[in-house]
C-alpha positions as a printed Julia matrix, in Angstrom:
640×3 Matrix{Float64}:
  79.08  154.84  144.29
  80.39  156.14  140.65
  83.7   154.91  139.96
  85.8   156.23  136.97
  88.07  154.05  134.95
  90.57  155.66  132.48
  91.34  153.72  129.33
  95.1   154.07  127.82
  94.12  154.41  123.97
  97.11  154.6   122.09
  96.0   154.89  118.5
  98.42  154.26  115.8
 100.75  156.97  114.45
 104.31  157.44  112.54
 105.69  159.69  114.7
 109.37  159.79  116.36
 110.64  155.97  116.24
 113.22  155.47  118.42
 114.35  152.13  120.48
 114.01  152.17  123.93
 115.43  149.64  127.02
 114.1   148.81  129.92
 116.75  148.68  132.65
 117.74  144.88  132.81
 115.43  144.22  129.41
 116.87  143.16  126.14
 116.77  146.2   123.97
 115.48  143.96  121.18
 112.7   142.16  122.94
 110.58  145.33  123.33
 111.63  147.68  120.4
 109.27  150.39  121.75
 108.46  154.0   120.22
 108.89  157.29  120.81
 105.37  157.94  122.59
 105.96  161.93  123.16
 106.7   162.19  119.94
 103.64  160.35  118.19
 101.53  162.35  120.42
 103.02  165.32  119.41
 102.57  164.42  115.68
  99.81  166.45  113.96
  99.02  163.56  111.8
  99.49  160.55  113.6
  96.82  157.64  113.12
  94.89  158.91  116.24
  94.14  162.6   115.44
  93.15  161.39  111.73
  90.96  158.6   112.85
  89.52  161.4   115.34
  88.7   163.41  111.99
  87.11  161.14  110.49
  84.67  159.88  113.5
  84.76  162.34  116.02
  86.31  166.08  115.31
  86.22  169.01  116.98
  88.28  172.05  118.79
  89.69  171.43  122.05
  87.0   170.52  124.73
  84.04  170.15  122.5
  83.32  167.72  119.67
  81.52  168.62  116.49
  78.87  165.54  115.19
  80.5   162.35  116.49
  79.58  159.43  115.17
  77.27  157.32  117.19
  77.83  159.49  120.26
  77.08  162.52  121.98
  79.46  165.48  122.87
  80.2   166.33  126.24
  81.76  169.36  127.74
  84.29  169.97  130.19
  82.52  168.74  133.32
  81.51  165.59  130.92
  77.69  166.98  130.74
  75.92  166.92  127.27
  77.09  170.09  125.23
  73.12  170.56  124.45
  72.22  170.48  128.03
  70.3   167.98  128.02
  69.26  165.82  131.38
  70.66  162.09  131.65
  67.06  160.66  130.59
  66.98  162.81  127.06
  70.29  162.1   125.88
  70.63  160.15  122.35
  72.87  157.92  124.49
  70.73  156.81  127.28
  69.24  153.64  127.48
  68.24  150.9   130.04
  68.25  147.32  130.77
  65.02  145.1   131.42
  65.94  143.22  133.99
  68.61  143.63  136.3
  69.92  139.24  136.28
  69.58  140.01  132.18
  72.4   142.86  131.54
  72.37  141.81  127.51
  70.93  144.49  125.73
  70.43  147.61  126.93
  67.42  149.49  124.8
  68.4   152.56  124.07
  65.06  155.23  124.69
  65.69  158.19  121.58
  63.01  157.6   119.62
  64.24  156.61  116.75
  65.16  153.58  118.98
  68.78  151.46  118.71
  70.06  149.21  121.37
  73.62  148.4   122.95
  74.66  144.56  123.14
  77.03  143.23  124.97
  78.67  139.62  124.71
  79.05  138.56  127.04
  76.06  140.29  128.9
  77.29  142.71  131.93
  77.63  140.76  135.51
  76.8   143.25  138.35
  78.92  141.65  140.39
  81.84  142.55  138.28
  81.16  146.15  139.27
  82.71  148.62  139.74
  85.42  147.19  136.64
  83.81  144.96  134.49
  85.14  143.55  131.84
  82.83  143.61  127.98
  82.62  143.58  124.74
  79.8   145.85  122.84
  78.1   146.75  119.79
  75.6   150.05  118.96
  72.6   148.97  116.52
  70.7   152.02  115.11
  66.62  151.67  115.25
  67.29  150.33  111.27
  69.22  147.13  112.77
  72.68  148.7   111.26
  75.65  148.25  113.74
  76.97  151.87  114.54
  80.33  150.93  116.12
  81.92  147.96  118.17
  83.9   148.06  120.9
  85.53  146.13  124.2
  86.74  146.68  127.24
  89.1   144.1   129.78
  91.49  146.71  131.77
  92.85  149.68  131.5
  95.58  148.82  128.82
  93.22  146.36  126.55
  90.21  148.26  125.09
  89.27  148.62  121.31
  86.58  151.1   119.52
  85.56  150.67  115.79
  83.33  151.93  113.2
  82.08  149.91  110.28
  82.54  151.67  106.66
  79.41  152.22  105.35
  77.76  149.38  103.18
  77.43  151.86   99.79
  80.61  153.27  100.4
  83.11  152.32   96.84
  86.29  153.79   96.25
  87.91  155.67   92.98
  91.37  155.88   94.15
  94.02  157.35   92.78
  96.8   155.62   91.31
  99.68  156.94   93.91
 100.83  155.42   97.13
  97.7   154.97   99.75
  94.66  156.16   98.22
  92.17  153.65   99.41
  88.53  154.58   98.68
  86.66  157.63   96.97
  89.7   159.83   98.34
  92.43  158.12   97.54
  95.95  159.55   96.91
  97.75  160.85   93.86
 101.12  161.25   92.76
 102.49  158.35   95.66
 101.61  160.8    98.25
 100.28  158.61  101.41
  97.35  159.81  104.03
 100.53  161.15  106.6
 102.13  163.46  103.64
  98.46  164.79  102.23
  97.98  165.86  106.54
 101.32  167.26  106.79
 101.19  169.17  103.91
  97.99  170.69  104.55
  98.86  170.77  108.46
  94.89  169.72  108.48
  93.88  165.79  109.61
  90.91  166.23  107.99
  92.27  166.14  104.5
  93.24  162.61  104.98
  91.02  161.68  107.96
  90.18  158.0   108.72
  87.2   157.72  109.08
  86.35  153.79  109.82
  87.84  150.61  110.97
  88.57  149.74  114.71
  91.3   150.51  116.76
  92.82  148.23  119.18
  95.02  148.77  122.32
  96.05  145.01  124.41
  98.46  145.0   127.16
 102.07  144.3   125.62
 105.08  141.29  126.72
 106.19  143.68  129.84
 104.87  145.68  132.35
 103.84  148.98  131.15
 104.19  148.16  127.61
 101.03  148.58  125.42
 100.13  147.23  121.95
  98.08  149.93  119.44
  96.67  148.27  116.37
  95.52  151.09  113.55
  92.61  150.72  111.38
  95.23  149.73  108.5
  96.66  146.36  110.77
  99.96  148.76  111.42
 101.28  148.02  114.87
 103.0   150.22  117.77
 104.31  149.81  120.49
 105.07  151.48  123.67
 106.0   152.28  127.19
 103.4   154.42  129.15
 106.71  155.4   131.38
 107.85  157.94  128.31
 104.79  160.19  129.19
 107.59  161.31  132.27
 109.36  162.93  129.25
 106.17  165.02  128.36
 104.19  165.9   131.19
 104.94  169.27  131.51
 106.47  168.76  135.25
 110.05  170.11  134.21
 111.4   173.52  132.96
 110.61  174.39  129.12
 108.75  170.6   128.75
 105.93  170.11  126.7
 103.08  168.66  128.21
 101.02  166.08  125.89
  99.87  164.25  128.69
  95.93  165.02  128.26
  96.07  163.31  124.7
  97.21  160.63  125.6
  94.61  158.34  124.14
  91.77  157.35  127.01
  88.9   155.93  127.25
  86.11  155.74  130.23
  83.66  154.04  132.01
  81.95  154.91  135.02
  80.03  151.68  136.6
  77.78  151.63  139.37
  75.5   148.45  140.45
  73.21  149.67  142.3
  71.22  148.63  145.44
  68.1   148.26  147.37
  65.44  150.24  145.09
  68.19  152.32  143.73
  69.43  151.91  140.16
  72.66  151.86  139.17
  74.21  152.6   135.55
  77.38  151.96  133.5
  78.58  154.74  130.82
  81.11  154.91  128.6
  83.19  157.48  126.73
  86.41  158.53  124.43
  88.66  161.39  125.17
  89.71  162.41  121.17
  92.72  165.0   120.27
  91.5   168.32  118.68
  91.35  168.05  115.41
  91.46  171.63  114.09
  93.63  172.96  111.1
  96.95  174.81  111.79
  96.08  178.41  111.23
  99.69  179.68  110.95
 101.04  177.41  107.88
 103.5   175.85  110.51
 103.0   172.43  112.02
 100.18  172.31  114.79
 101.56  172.34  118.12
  99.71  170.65  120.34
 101.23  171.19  123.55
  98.82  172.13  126.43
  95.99  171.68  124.39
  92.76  169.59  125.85
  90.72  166.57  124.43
  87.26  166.66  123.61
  84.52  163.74  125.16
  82.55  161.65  123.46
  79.58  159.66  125.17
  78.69  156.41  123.32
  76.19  154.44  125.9
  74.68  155.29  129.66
  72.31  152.49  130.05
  70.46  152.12  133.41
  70.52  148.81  135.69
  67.59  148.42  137.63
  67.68  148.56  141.56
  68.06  145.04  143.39
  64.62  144.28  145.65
  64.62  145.42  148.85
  64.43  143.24  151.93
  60.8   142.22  153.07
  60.23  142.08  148.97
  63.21  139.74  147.53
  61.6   136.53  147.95
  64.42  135.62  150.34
  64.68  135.51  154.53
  66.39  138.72  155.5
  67.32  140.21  159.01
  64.41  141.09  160.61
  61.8   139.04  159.37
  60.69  136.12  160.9
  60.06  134.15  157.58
  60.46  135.17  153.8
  59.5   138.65  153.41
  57.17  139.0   156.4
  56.89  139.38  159.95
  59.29  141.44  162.22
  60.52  144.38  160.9
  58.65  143.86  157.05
  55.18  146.03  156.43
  53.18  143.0   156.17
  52.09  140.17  158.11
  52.91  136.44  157.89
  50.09  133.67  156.49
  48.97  130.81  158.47
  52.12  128.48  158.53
  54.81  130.75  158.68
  57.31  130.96  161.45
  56.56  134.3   164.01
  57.81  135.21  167.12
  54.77  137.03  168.74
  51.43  137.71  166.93
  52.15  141.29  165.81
  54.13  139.11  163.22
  50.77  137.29  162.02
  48.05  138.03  159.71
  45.6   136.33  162.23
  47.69  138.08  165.32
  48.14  134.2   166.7
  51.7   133.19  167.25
  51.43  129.72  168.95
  54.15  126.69  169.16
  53.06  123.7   166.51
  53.5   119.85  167.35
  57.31  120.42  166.4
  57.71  123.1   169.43
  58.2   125.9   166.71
  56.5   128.94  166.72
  54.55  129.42  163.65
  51.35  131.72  162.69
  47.69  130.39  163.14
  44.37  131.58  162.93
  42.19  131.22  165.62
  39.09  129.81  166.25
  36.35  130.9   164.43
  32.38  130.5   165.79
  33.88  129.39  169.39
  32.33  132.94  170.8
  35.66  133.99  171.47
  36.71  136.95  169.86
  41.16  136.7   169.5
  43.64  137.07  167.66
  42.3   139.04  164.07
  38.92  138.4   165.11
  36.69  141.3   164.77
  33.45  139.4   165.89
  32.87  135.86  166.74
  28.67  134.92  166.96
  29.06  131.1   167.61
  28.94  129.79  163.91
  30.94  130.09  160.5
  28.22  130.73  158.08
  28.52  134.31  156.51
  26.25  136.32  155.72
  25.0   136.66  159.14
  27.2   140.05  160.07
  30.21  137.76  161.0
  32.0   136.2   158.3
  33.28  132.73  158.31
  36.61  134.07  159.08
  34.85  135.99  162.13
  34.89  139.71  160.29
  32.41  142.34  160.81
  30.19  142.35  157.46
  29.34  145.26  155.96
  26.18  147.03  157.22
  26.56  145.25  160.7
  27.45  146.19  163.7
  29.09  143.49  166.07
  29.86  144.34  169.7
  32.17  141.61  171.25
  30.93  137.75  171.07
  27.49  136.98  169.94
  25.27  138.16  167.31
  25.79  140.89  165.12
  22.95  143.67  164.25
  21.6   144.9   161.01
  22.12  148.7   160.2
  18.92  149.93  159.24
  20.16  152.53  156.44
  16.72  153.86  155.78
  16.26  154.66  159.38
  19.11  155.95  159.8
  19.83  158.09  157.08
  22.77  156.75  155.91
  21.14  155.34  152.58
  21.8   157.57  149.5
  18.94  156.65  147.22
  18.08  159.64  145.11
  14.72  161.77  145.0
  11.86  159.51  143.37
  12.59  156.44  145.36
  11.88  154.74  148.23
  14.57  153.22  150.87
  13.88  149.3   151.12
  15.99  147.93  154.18
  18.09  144.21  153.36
  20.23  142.55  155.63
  23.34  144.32  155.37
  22.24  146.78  152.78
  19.57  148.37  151.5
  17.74  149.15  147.91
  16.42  152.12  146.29
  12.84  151.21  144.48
  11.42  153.88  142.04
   8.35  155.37  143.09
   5.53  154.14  140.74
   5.68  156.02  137.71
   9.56  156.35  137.95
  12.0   154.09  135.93
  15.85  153.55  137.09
  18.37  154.46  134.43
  20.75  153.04  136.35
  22.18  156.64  138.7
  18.26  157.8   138.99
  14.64  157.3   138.44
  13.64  159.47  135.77
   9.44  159.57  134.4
   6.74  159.01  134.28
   6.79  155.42  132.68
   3.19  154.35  131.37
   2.71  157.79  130.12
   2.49  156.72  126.44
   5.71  159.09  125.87
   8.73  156.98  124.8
  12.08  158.85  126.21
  15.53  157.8   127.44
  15.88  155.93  129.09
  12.78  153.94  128.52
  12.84  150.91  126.19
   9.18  150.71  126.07
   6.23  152.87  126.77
   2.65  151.32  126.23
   0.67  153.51  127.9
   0.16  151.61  131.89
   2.68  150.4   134.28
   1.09  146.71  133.84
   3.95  143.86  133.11
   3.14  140.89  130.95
   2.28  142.78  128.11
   5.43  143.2   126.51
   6.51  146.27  128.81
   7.72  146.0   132.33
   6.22  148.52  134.81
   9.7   149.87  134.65
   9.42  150.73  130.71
  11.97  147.96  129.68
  11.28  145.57  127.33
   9.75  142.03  128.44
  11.53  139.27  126.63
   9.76  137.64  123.56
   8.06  140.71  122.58
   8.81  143.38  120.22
   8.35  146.71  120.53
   8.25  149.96  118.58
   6.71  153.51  119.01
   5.01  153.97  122.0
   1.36  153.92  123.44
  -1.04  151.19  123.52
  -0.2   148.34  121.13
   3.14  149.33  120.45
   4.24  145.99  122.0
   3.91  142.73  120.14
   4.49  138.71  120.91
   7.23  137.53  118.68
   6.08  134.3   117.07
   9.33  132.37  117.7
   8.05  129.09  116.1
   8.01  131.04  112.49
  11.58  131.21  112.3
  13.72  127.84  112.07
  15.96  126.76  115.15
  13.22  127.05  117.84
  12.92  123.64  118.21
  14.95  120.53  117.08
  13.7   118.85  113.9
  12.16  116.21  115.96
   9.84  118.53  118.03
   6.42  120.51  117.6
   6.95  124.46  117.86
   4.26  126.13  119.7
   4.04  130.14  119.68
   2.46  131.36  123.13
   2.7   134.76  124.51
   6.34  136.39  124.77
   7.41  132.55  124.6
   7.12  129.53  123.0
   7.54  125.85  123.48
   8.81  123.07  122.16
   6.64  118.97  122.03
   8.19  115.85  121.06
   6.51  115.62  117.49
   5.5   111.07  118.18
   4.54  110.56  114.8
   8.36  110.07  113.87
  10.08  110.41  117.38
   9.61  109.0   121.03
  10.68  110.45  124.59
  13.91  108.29  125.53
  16.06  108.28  128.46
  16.47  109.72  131.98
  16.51  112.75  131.68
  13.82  112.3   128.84
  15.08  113.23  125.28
  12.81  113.31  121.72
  14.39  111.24  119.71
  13.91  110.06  116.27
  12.87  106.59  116.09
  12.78  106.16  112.6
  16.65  106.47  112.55
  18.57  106.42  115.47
  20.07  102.51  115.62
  19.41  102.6   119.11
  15.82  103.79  119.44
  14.72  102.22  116.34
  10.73  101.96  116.49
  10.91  102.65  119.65
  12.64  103.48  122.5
  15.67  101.26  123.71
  15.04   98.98  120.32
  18.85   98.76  119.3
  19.91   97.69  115.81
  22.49   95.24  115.29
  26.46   96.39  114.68
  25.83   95.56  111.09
  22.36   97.0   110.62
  20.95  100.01  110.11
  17.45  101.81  111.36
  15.13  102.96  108.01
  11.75  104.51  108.9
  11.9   102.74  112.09
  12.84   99.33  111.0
  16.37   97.52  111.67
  18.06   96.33  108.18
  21.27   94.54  107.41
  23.71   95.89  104.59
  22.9    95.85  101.6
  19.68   97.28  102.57
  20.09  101.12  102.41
  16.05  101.75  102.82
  12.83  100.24  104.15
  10.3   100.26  101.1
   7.68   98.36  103.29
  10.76   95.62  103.49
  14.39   95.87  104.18
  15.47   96.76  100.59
  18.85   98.01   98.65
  17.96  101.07   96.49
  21.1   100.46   94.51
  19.88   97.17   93.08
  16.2    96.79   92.98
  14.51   97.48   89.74
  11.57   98.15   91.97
  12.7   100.6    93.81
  15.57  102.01   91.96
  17.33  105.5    93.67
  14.34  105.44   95.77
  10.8   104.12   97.77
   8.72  103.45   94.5
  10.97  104.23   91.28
  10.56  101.32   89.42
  12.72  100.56   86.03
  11.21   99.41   82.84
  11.21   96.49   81.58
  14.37   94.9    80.74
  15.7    97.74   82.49
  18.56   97.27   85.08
  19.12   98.95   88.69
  22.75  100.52   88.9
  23.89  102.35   91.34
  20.77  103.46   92.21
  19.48  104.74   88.65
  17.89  102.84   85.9
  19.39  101.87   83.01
  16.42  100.97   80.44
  16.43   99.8    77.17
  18.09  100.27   74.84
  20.78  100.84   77.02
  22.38   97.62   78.32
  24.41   97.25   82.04
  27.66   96.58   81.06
  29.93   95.97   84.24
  29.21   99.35   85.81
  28.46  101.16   83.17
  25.17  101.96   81.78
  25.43  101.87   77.9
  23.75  101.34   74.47
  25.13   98.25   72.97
  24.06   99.85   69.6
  26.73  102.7    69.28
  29.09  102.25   71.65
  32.0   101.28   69.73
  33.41   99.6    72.76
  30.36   97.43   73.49
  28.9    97.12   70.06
  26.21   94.45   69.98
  27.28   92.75   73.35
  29.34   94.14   76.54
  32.76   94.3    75.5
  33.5    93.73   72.09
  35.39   96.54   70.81
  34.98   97.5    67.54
  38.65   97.17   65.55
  41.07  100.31   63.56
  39.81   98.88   60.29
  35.49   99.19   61.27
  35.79  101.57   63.88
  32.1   102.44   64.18
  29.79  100.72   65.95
  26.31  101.45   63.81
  23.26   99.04   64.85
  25.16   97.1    67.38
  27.55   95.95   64.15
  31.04   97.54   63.6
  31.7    98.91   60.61
């Protein structure tokens, strides 16, 4: 159901002033306006900030901002469907009414804080903002009731002003001479010579019924009593009418239902805004307002029963059974076995009626049973759920029968094969000469002509010699060309990564294989595993020979720390002149083992450090005697 709300907008003027009681009020306590006459003004607050954001002639606008015009029936003056408008957007999710993304393609969104409640509708209560596809807010705006609603419109962020030095010129159009925005209107009888043309308007509900707060973009303040538009409504003899500009706004809210989609829209009825063409003041008596859309975002439909994850009338359990398309699982609660997947509705321990499959391979064909042949193995005809298998027939309880599709002639295999019956199917085999390509058999394969889609041609229609009899290529071979020959064994074992580094790699036709290499390694384990013994702590010369925690295993041999090698004994490398680095590299004499490298004469281990006692100024003669400032040289292990 669309439901129309109108918005009372009164947007600030300095028309007619006059104080006004309400019968039994104090006069002073409300201090209300004329509202007639402020409507009636030409260049009240409201038709100049309609200038400035959205003008245009009576009943159409002319380039709002952020909006779209609408005409007289509130359709889009360009004609334009709902779904192309610059306005139209839609929400996500219908329990997440935050955003609504709006679908132009330059893209933009509508927030609202706090996000929209469908079960506010059909008046909720907002407030909004419209981001452009750059991120930039477009305008703000809120809506409570009917008398407390603003609309604004940021200035824009290079916007600077030059104003003159008179009364009100504020920005790059400021007044000069002291005339203010009002006077530069009047005089011109044009709002658009002093149009306003951002800030936000305000209207809240005022201290009494009926009277209404308007807040201008410039914080000046009005107030007034919605009863005055008696006074101006055209009804009487000679009266003006300014009723239709009185300032409104709209929204139009609808939640939605079951699998139907509901929307909210809103819109601003602004004052015509043309110039007076006669040099008097602009009467605007009897004229008509001109609609501006700013948002029509679509809500999506609420789930509809048998699909809302909830128990609705006429199901017999969440979303199933009774009335609902589908069928209840095993488990769920049924009240005959229409209601059931397995067509069994049958009372449980508990005495409730509840959904049950039943039995399957009792040669009893119920319930959702389509066959029952005394077992539950599939793969038979009858599944273990008792279904009829594809490419069997099943007549009542018992066995179930093989179609023969080559007998039959049900079987689609192509010209140039043959029909191979299979339990429950059937194959298609290429006639000899005939290769599949995977839709047909194409030839002749073993031809010695190499064509799609053959991978291989050698000439015969023989397999294990690197072509299949199907032209494809036999693993471990390579082939190129075609004829005899054209297919050769890939020697795997002449690449690296065939085998692990503790294994023999032996090449063998379109294969290879791999042998634990027992000159360094052993078969461990269960399952058996080459392993090398020379270096694995736990298999150390042998199979299950474990080193100790602190030992290590060196060519097959367990040594303790600081034994880094087995040179025919448990020996450190770092240390022993004899085997110095290494198995064999022996220092000379009066040489020293450090760190693993020699330090011969006539260099000298000092500490760590391998150095020559006879010019090193810091170990001149002996390890660590430094030479001093005054003989800084160390020359033939003296200082001088």
């Amino acid at each position: 159901m669309r439901r129309s709300f109108a918005v009372s907008l009164a947007l600030l003027s300095l028309g007619s002033i006059a104080s006004l009681a309400a019968p039994g009020c104090n006069n002073e306590a409300f201090d209300v306006q004329d509202l007639c006459g402020w409507i009636a003004d030409e260049c009240n607050c409201y038709r100049r900030f309609a200038a400035g954001v959205a003008p245009g002639s009576a009943g159409v606008a002319s380039a709002p901002k952020c909006g779209i015009a609408l005409d007289a029936n509130n359709n889009p003056v360009d004609g334009v469907d709902d779904a192309s408008k610059q306005t139209f957007g839609a929400f996500s999710a219908r329990d997440k009414l935050d955003v609504c993304l709006l679908l132009r393609p330059e893209g933009g969104q509508i927030v609202f804080d706090p996000p929209l409640d469908v079960a506010a509708f059909p008046n909720p209560a907002f407030a909004f903002k419209i981001v452009d596809g750059s991120g930039d807010v477009c305008a703000t705006g809120s809506y409570a009731s009917i008398t407390n609603f603003s609309i604004g419109f940021p200035a824009p962020a290079t916007a600077s002003g030059t104003g003159g030095t008179g009364g009100a010129g504020t920005g790059g159009t400021g007044g000069t001479g002291g005339n203010t925005p009002e006077d530069i209107c009047r005089e011109a009888h044009d709002p658009a010579a002093a149009p306003i043309a951002s800030g936000t308007f305000e209207m809240k509900p005022g201290d009494a019924s009926q009277i209404v707060e308007t807040v201008c973009a410039d914080g000046e303040v009005h107030r007034f009593n919605l009863y005055q538009l008696n006074k101006c409504d055209g009804n009487e003899l000679n009266e003006k009418n300014f009723k239709a500009l009185l300032p409104t706004a709209e929204i139009e809210a609808d939640p939605g239902a079951a699998n139907v989609d509901g929307f909210i829209q809103f819109r601003v009825f602004w004052p015509p805004t043309d110039k007076s063409t006669t040099g008097d003041p602009t009467d605007l008596s009897g004229q008509k307002p001109h609609a501006v859309e700013y948002f029509h975002c679509l809500i999506p439909g609420a789930s509809a029963p048998c699909f809302d994850d909830a128990l609705s009338d006429g199901e017999t359990d969440v979303d199933c059974g009774g009335l609902c398309p589908q069928d209840c699982d095993d488990g769920k609660d049924c009240l005959v076995g229409a209601d059931c997947k397995s067509k069994v509705c049958e009372k449980d321990a508990m005495g409730f009626l509840k959904c049950v499959s039943p039995p399957c391979g009792d040669l009893d064909v119920t319930g959702n049973e389509t066959c029952d042949d005394g077992n539950v193995m599939p793969g038979d005809g009858c599944s273990d759920t008792c279904q009829e298998e594809p490419g069997y027939t099943c007549a009542g309880p018992g066995p179930c029968v093989d179609i023969d599709e080559c007998a039959t002639g049900t079987d689609n295999c192509p010209t140039g094969t043959d029909c191979v019956n299979t339990p429950g199917s059937f194959t298609c085999e290429c006639d000899p000469g005939f290769a599949w390509d995977g839709m047909k058999c194409v030839g002749n394969c073993g031809d010695g002509d190499l064509k799609p889609p053959e991978g291989c041609d050698d000439g015969n229609i023989a397999g294990g010699d690197g072509c299949t009899p199907n032209c494809t290529k036999e693993p471990g071979y390579f082939c190129m060309g075609e004829g005899p020959g054209s297919c050769v064994d890939i020697n795997e074992c002449a690449g690296m990564g065939a085998c692990l580094p503790t294994e023999t790699c032996m090449n063998e036709i379109g294969s290879f294989t791999c042998t634990c290499n027992l000159a360094i390694a052993a078969v461990c384990g269960d399952p058996p595993v080459c392993i090398d013994t020379q270096s694995d702590v736990f298999n150390c010369g042998g199979c299950d020979s474990v080193c100790l925690p602190n030992q290590g295993c060196f060519k097959g041999n367990c040594c303790q720390a600081p034994a880094n090698a087995f040179c025919g004994a448990c020996t450190d490398t770092m240390t022993d002149e004899a085997n110095c680095g290494m198995c064999g590299t022996t220092c000379a004499v009066g040489g020293t083992c450090l760190m693993g490298m020699c330090c011969n004469p006539p260099n000298t281990a000092c500490g760590a450090a391998c150095v020559n006692t006879q010019t090193d100024a810091n170990n001149c003669g002996t390890c660590g005697n430094v030479c001093p400032m005054a003989t800084p040289m160390c020359i033939g292990g003296m200082c001088m």
